[in-house]
Amino acid sequence: LSRAFHKANEFDGVISLYDTKSIKGAYGAMVVDPVIKRIPKTEIQREQLRKEIRQNELAYKLVVSEDFSKTVIILKVASGITDEQVVHTIKRTLHEFPGSETVYKGGTVYLRVQVNSDISRDMLILMPLGMLIMILFLLLSFREWKSVALPFLVVAMSIVISLGFFPLMGWELSIITILAPIMMIAIANNYGVHFIARYQELNAANPQWSMKEITKNVLYHLKKPVIITGLTTIAGILGLVVHILLPAKRLGIAASLGIAFALLLSISFIPAMMATMKKGKALKSLTQEKAGIIEKGLSRLAKLSTNRPIVILFVFGSFLLLAGAGIVHLQVDSNSENFLPSKHPFRQATSIVNEDFGGTKYLTVLFEGDMKDPKLLQRLDHYETELKKNPSVGSVMSIASILKIMSRAINDKGDEFYDKIPDTREAVAQYIELYSMSGEPEDFDDLVNFDYTQALLIVQFRADSKNALDNVIDEIDRLTVDDPNRSIIGGYCLVDKELAEAVVHGQYNSLLFAILIIALLLVLIFRSFVSGLLGSLPLLFTVITLFGTMGWLGIKLDIGTAMLSSIAIGIGVDYTIHFFWRYRYELGSGKSHEEAIATTLTTTGRGITINAFSVMLGFVILFVSSFLTIKYFAFLIIFSVLLCLLCALILIPALCLLIKPKFLEKKP
C-alpha cells in the first residue's frame, strides 16, 4: 500500500512504518536504515522488530500503536487535487491490495466527502418525509382534504422559492443551509393554518353563511395579524444575517424569502381558493355537541389562567431560575468531527488516532533564522519539552528533536554530548553531514527547508472541546511569543478556534438583533412601549430556558445550535401576537378580561396550538438526519416552540389579567 500511494500522483508524500527511519550508531558512525529492513517470518524476528520499534521515537506511538495492534498511513495531498480524486484513489488502492485487517479512514478530506454525501442523503429523505408528516397532521387536525391542500401548496411553492435562490446566487448547500426546506415545511404553513382554523370556527358558528361570506370575514379579521406575525417571523430569522458564519447568513436570507412568499400566498392565494371551493361540513368538536381534545384542553387552560395567575407566575419564574442556572455549564464546540454520530466509522477512526497516535489536531510554528544555531535549536528543544508536559499533547517534533536522536546514536550514555543539542554550529553541521552519508537529505523536508533558514515546530494533540483547544494554543503562544525567530503559527485547528469565537459572537449578534427588531415592531403595531416589553417576555423566557437546558444536558453550542435563538424567536412571537390581537378584539366587544381570555384561548388558541404542533412535527423529521448537530437542533427547536406555546397560552393570559395593559383595551 505504501509503495502504491508513493506512485500515485494525488499525493506529495507518504508517512508509514515502511517510510520511517531508524537512526543508530555503529563504530563511531551514524547508520540510517528503514525501520523494517525485511518482513519478519518467525516469532523471534517479530519480537526483535517490536523491540527495535519501541526504542524508535520516530515510529513508536506515532505510526505504530503501543500494543502493536494498529498502524497508520499518513497521506499528503498534492495541490490541485479534489477530495473526490483522493477518496477514489484510496478506495482503488485498497481494492487492489485487499487484506483481512479492518481499515479506518479519517482526515478532513474524508470528512468533507462524507458531509457532502450525507447532505445529499438528507435532502432526498427529509423533504418527502417532512411533507408526508405535515399532510397527515393537518388531516388529523382539520379532517377535510381542502383544508390540507391549501397550506400544502403554499409550503411546496415556498420550498421551490427558497431552494431555487441558492443556485440563482451561486450558493452551495451545507450542513446549515439544508435546514431551509425543513423550515419551509415547519413554518410556511403557519399562516394558512390560522385561515383554515378561523374558517372552520365560522362555519360551525354560522352554518347559514356562504363560503364567500366566510372567506370575507376570515380575511377581514386575520389579514392584519397574519401580516404582522409574518413580518415578525421574517425579522427574527433575518437575525441570522448579522451572524458571522456565511452559511447562517445565507440560510437567513433564503428562509426569509421563502417565508415572505408563503405570507403573500396566504393572504392572496388561500382566500381566493377558499372563496371558490365548496363549503365543508361543520366539525362537531367546534360546536356545542362534542368538544375535541384540543378544545377541552384549551378550556381548562383558560380556567387555570383566570383563576390562578399568581401561581402561574411563580411556577414560570421558578422554572426560569432553575433552567437558566445551566447557562454557566454551556460549552462551545467548533470541532467539525462532532457533526457525525459517535458510532460513525469516521468518528471511530478519529477516536483511534486520538487514543493511539497522539491526536488528530496539528499546530505548526514557523521559525526563521539560522537553523544550525545551537541557541535557537536549544530553544526549540525547550519548547518541545514543555509542550510534552501538556496531557493533551501527543507528540512534538522539530529538527531539534532529530539532532538529539542523532546525538544518542553517536554518543554513549554518560558522554558529555549524549542526548543534547551540539554546542557549536559546526557540530550541528557535522551531525547533519553524518546523517546524509547513509540517509537521505530530503528526510527532513517536513521540518526544515533546504538551506536551513526556516524550520517548523509541529505539535500533534487531541482536543475534543474548545477549552482543550484553547489550552494548547495558549500554551504554544505563551512559550514562543517572545522568541525573535518565531514567524507565524498555522494549522487547521486555528480555524476551529476562530469558528468557536464566531459561533459565540454570531449568537449574540443575531439574538440581540432579533429581539430588538421584534420589540420595535410590537411597539409600532400596538403603539405602546409596554407591548414591546410584554411581547418580548416569552422570547426572553424561551431563550434563557433554552440555553440553560443545553448547559444542563451537556449539549454544546456549535454551528448548528447557534442558529436556534433567531429561528425560535421568529417562530415563537407569532403565538403571542395572535393572542394579543384576538384578546384585544374580545375586550373591544364588551367582554371582561376573564371572558376575553376564555374566548381567545378556545378560539384563536386552537389555531395557535395546531400551528405550534405543526411546526414541532415539521422539525421532528430532522431526527433522521445524518448529522448529530442537526438532531440536537431539532430537539432544541421543538423544545423552544413548546415553551413559546406555553407562554402564549398560560403565561401571557395570566400577565394580562394581572396588569391589564391599556394597549389591549384599545379597539383594533
mmCIF file of C-alpha atoms in Angstrom, residues 173-362:
data_model
loop_
_atom_site.group_PDB
_atom_site.id
_atom_site.type_symbol
_atom_site.label_atom_id
_atom_site.label_comp_id
_atom_site.label_asym_id
_atom_site.label_seq_id
_atom_site.Cartn_x
_atom_site.Cartn_y
_atom_site.Cartn_z
ATOM 1 C CA LEU A 173 -25.799 23.625 0.166
ATOM 2 C CA SER A 174 -24.119 22.960 3.514
ATOM 3 C CA ILE A 175 -24.997 21.337 6.830
ATOM 4 C CA ILE A 176 -26.655 24.602 7.853
ATOM 5 C CA THR A 177 -28.429 25.518 4.635
ATOM 6 C CA ILE A 178 -30.148 22.118 4.256
ATOM 7 C CA LEU A 179 -32.420 23.422 7.016
ATOM 8 C CA ALA A 180 -34.080 25.818 4.538
ATOM 9 C CA PRO A 181 -36.654 23.344 3.090
ATOM 10 C CA ILE A 182 -37.377 21.914 6.551
ATOM 11 C CA MET A 183 -38.020 25.413 7.860
ATOM 12 C CA MET A 184 -40.449 25.976 4.998
ATOM 13 C CA ILE A 185 -42.295 22.755 5.869
ATOM 14 C CA ALA A 186 -42.454 23.750 9.529
ATOM 15 C CA ILE A 187 -43.150 27.487 9.188
ATOM 16 C CA ALA A 188 -44.650 28.285 5.764
ATOM 17 C CA ASN A 189 -47.994 26.649 6.572
ATOM 18 C CA ASN A 190 -48.426 28.715 9.761
ATOM 19 C CA TYR A 191 -50.452 31.497 8.177
ATOM 20 C CA GLY A 192 -52.652 29.164 6.165
ATOM 21 C CA VAL A 193 -53.355 27.160 9.330
ATOM 22 C CA HIS A 194 -54.840 30.245 11.013
ATOM 23 C CA PHE A 195 -57.047 30.938 7.967
ATOM 24 C CA ILE A 196 -58.314 27.350 7.907
ATOM 25 C CA ALA A 197 -58.891 27.257 11.678
ATOM 26 C CA ARG A 198 -60.897 30.506 11.538
ATOM 27 C CA TYR A 199 -62.880 29.245 8.530
ATOM 28 C CA GLN A 200 -63.854 26.097 10.452
ATOM 29 C CA GLU A 201 -64.742 28.158 13.522
ATOM 30 C CA LEU A 202 -67.064 30.438 11.496
ATOM 31 C CA ASN A 203 -68.525 27.517 9.566
ATOM 32 C CA ALA A 204 -69.532 25.844 12.827
ATOM 33 C CA ALA A 205 -70.916 29.061 14.381
ATOM 34 C CA ASN A 206 -72.706 30.318 11.243
ATOM 35 C CA PRO A 207 -73.870 27.348 9.150
ATOM 36 C CA GLN A 208 -76.053 29.621 7.006
ATOM 37 C CA TRP A 209 -73.112 31.643 5.707
ATOM 38 C CA SER A 210 -71.803 31.051 2.218
ATOM 39 C CA MET A 211 -68.154 30.269 1.502
ATOM 40 C CA LYS A 212 -67.606 33.794 0.152
ATOM 41 C CA GLU A 213 -69.060 35.352 3.310
ATOM 42 C CA ILE A 214 -66.853 33.182 5.494
ATOM 43 C CA THR A 215 -63.769 33.981 3.410
ATOM 44 C CA LYS A 216 -64.502 37.704 3.556
ATOM 45 C CA ASN A 217 -64.873 37.582 7.346
ATOM 46 C CA VAL A 218 -61.716 35.474 7.757
ATOM 47 C CA LEU A 219 -59.684 37.852 5.619
ATOM 48 C CA TYR A 220 -61.059 40.907 7.433
ATOM 49 C CA HIS A 221 -60.149 39.630 10.902
ATOM 50 C CA LEU A 222 -56.905 37.774 10.135
ATOM 51 C CA LYS A 223 -55.227 39.766 7.394
ATOM 52 C CA LYS A 224 -53.530 42.219 9.754
ATOM 53 C CA PRO A 225 -52.406 39.738 12.455
ATOM 54 C CA VAL A 226 -51.153 37.290 9.821
ATOM 55 C CA ILE A 227 -49.151 40.009 8.057
ATOM 56 C CA ILE A 228 -47.775 41.192 11.392
ATOM 57 C CA THR A 229 -46.788 37.697 12.541
ATOM 58 C CA GLY A 230 -45.243 37.053 9.141
ATOM 59 C CA LEU A 231 -43.147 40.201 9.392
ATOM 60 C CA THR A 232 -42.012 39.388 12.937
ATOM 61 C CA THR A 233 -41.062 35.850 11.885
ATOM 62 C CA ILE A 234 -39.065 37.244 8.979
ATOM 63 C CA ALA A 235 -37.453 39.786 11.325
ATOM 64 C CA GLY A 236 -36.452 37.049 13.752
ATOM 65 C CA ILE A 237 -34.942 34.814 11.084
ATOM 66 C CA LEU A 238 -33.235 37.787 9.450
ATOM 67 C CA GLY A 239 -31.288 37.960 12.702
ATOM 68 C CA LEU A 240 -29.109 35.311 11.053
ATOM 69 C CA VAL A 241 -27.976 37.910 8.511
ATOM 70 C CA VAL A 242 -25.802 39.568 11.166
ATOM 71 C CA HIS A 243 -24.299 36.183 12.056
ATOM 72 C CA ILE A 244 -20.552 35.877 11.411
ATOM 73 C CA LEU A 245 -20.908 32.488 9.690
ATOM 74 C CA LEU A 246 -21.600 32.795 5.958
ATOM 75 C CA PRO A 247 -23.899 29.701 5.708
ATOM 76 C CA ALA A 248 -26.024 31.123 8.537
ATOM 77 C CA LYS A 249 -26.355 34.430 6.684
ATOM 78 C CA ARG A 250 -27.418 32.573 3.538
ATOM 79 C CA LEU A 251 -29.948 30.493 5.444
ATOM 80 C CA GLY A 252 -31.406 33.657 6.965
ATOM 81 C CA ILE A 253 -31.814 35.279 3.545
ATOM 82 C CA ALA A 254 -33.217 32.205 1.748
ATOM 83 C CA ALA A 255 -35.579 31.230 4.583
ATOM 84 C CA SER A 256 -36.850 34.799 4.969
ATOM 85 C CA LEU A 257 -37.511 34.987 1.240
ATOM 86 C CA GLY A 258 -39.436 31.704 1.328
ATOM 87 C CA ILE A 259 -41.489 32.804 4.341
ATOM 88 C CA ALA A 260 -42.256 36.167 2.718
ATOM 89 C CA PHE A 261 -43.542 34.302 -0.340
ATOM 90 C CA ALA A 262 -45.620 31.999 1.896
ATOM 91 C CA LEU A 263 -47.080 35.055 3.630
ATOM 92 C CA LEU A 264 -48.021 36.598 0.289
ATOM 93 C CA LEU A 265 -49.703 33.370 -0.843
ATOM 94 C CA SER A 266 -51.532 33.015 2.474
ATOM 95 C CA ILE A 267 -53.255 36.400 2.202
ATOM 96 C CA SER A 268 -53.995 36.124 -1.524
ATOM 97 C CA PHE A 269 -53.909 32.593 -2.930
ATOM 98 C CA ILE A 270 -55.564 30.817 0.025
ATOM 99 C CA PRO A 271 -58.537 33.250 0.383
ATOM 100 C CA ALA A 272 -59.037 33.250 -3.403
ATOM 101 C CA MET A 273 -59.129 29.454 -3.490
ATOM 102 C CA MET A 274 -61.335 29.232 -0.384
ATOM 103 C CA ALA A 275 -63.935 31.524 -1.950
ATOM 104 C CA THR A 276 -64.290 29.216 -4.967
ATOM 105 C CA MET A 277 -64.458 25.959 -3.007
ATOM 106 C CA LYS A 278 -67.497 24.129 -1.759
ATOM 107 C CA LYS A 279 -68.202 24.605 1.933
ATOM 108 C CA GLY A 280 -67.481 21.571 4.073
ATOM 109 C CA LYS A 281 -69.431 20.156 6.989
ATOM 110 C CA ALA A 282 -69.058 21.856 10.359
ATOM 111 C CA LEU A 283 -66.785 19.958 12.751
ATOM 112 C CA LYS A 284 -68.621 18.594 15.775
ATOM 113 C CA SER A 285 -65.690 19.475 18.015
ATOM 114 C CA LEU A 286 -66.316 23.166 17.248
ATOM 115 C CA THR A 287 -69.987 23.040 18.114
ATOM 116 C CA GLN A 288 -71.666 22.559 21.466
ATOM 117 C CA GLU A 289 -72.385 18.924 20.599
ATOM 118 C CA LYS A 290 -68.944 17.441 21.244
ATOM 119 C CA ALA A 291 -65.738 19.207 22.245
ATOM 120 C CA GLY A 292 -62.487 17.755 20.949
ATOM 121 C CA ILE A 293 -59.264 17.109 22.871
ATOM 122 C CA ILE A 294 -57.720 20.437 21.870
ATOM 123 C CA GLU A 295 -60.867 22.366 22.744
ATOM 124 C CA LYS A 296 -61.174 20.683 26.168
ATOM 125 C CA GLY A 297 -57.526 21.333 26.943
ATOM 126 C CA LEU A 298 -57.767 24.999 25.970
ATOM 127 C CA SER A 299 -60.887 25.440 28.073
ATOM 128 C CA ARG A 300 -59.030 24.094 31.121
ATOM 129 C CA LEU A 301 -56.066 26.375 30.441
ATOM 130 C CA ALA A 302 -58.446 29.343 30.311
ATOM 131 C CA LYS A 303 -59.797 28.455 33.765
ATOM 132 C CA LEU A 304 -56.253 27.994 35.103
ATOM 133 C CA SER A 305 -55.078 31.361 33.754
ATOM 134 C CA THR A 306 -58.060 33.286 35.106
ATOM 135 C CA ASN A 307 -58.245 31.530 38.500
ATOM 136 C CA ARG A 308 -54.562 31.216 39.485
ATOM 137 C CA PRO A 309 -52.462 33.887 37.733
ATOM 138 C CA ILE A 310 -50.108 34.371 40.725
ATOM 139 C CA VAL A 311 -49.397 30.635 40.924
ATOM 140 C CA ILE A 312 -48.645 30.597 37.187
ATOM 141 C CA LEU A 313 -46.131 33.435 37.535
ATOM 142 C CA PHE A 314 -44.455 31.659 40.458
ATOM 143 C CA VAL A 315 -44.167 28.365 38.556
ATOM 144 C CA PHE A 316 -42.799 30.027 35.411
ATOM 145 C CA GLY A 317 -40.375 32.156 37.450
ATOM 146 C CA SER A 318 -39.088 29.167 39.421
ATOM 147 C CA PHE A 319 -38.633 27.125 36.263
ATOM 148 C CA LEU A 320 -36.773 30.013 34.627
ATOM 149 C CA LEU A 321 -34.324 30.293 37.543
ATOM 150 C CA LEU A 322 -33.743 26.543 37.706
ATOM 151 C CA ALA A 323 -33.252 26.088 33.969
ATOM 152 C CA GLY A 324 -31.344 29.345 33.489
ATOM 153 C CA ALA A 325 -28.734 28.285 36.057
ATOM 154 C CA GLY A 326 -27.491 25.773 33.490
ATOM 155 C CA ILE A 327 -26.110 28.587 31.311
ATOM 156 C CA VAL A 328 -22.905 28.572 33.387
ATOM 157 C CA HIS A 329 -22.320 24.992 32.166
ATOM 158 C CA LEU A 330 -22.877 25.817 28.483
ATOM 159 C CA GLN A 331 -19.859 24.995 26.303
ATOM 160 C CA VAL A 332 -18.907 25.931 22.755
ATOM 161 C CA ASP A 333 -17.888 23.232 20.265
ATOM 162 C CA SER A 334 -16.276 24.034 16.928
ATOM 163 C CA ASN A 335 -14.949 20.539 16.206
ATOM 164 C CA SER A 336 -16.411 19.616 12.822
ATOM 165 C CA GLU A 337 -15.741 15.931 13.544
ATOM 166 C CA ASN A 338 -18.593 16.028 16.058
ATOM 167 C CA PHE A 339 -21.133 16.655 13.295
ATOM 168 C CA LEU A 340 -21.299 12.885 12.828
ATOM 169 C CA PRO A 341 -22.656 10.305 15.327
ATOM 170 C CA SER A 342 -20.185 8.643 17.712
ATOM 171 C CA LYS A 343 -20.603 5.238 16.011
ATOM 172 C CA HIS A 344 -19.853 6.604 12.545
ATOM 173 C CA PRO A 345 -16.698 4.978 11.001
ATOM 174 C CA PHE A 346 -15.110 8.407 10.643
ATOM 175 C CA ARG A 347 -15.603 9.144 14.350
ATOM 176 C CA GLN A 348 -14.208 5.705 15.196
ATOM 177 C CA ALA A 349 -11.105 6.457 13.119
ATOM 178 C CA THR A 350 -10.733 9.795 14.903
ATOM 179 C CA SER A 351 -11.051 8.102 18.289
ATOM 180 C CA ILE A 352 -8.332 5.569 17.403
ATOM 181 C CA VAL A 353 -5.918 8.288 16.276
ATOM 182 C CA ASN A 354 -6.583 10.295 19.440
ATOM 183 C CA GLU A 355 -6.036 7.298 21.702
ATOM 184 C CA ASP A 356 -3.131 5.545 19.973
ATOM 185 C CA PHE A 357 -1.342 8.002 17.693
ATOM 186 C CA GLY A 358 -1.093 11.327 19.504
ATOM 187 C CA GLY A 359 -4.219 13.088 18.258
ATOM 188 C CA THR A 360 -5.906 14.427 15.137
ATOM 189 C CA LYS A 361 -5.060 18.092 15.686
ATOM 190 C CA TYR A 362 -1.883 19.741 14.419
#
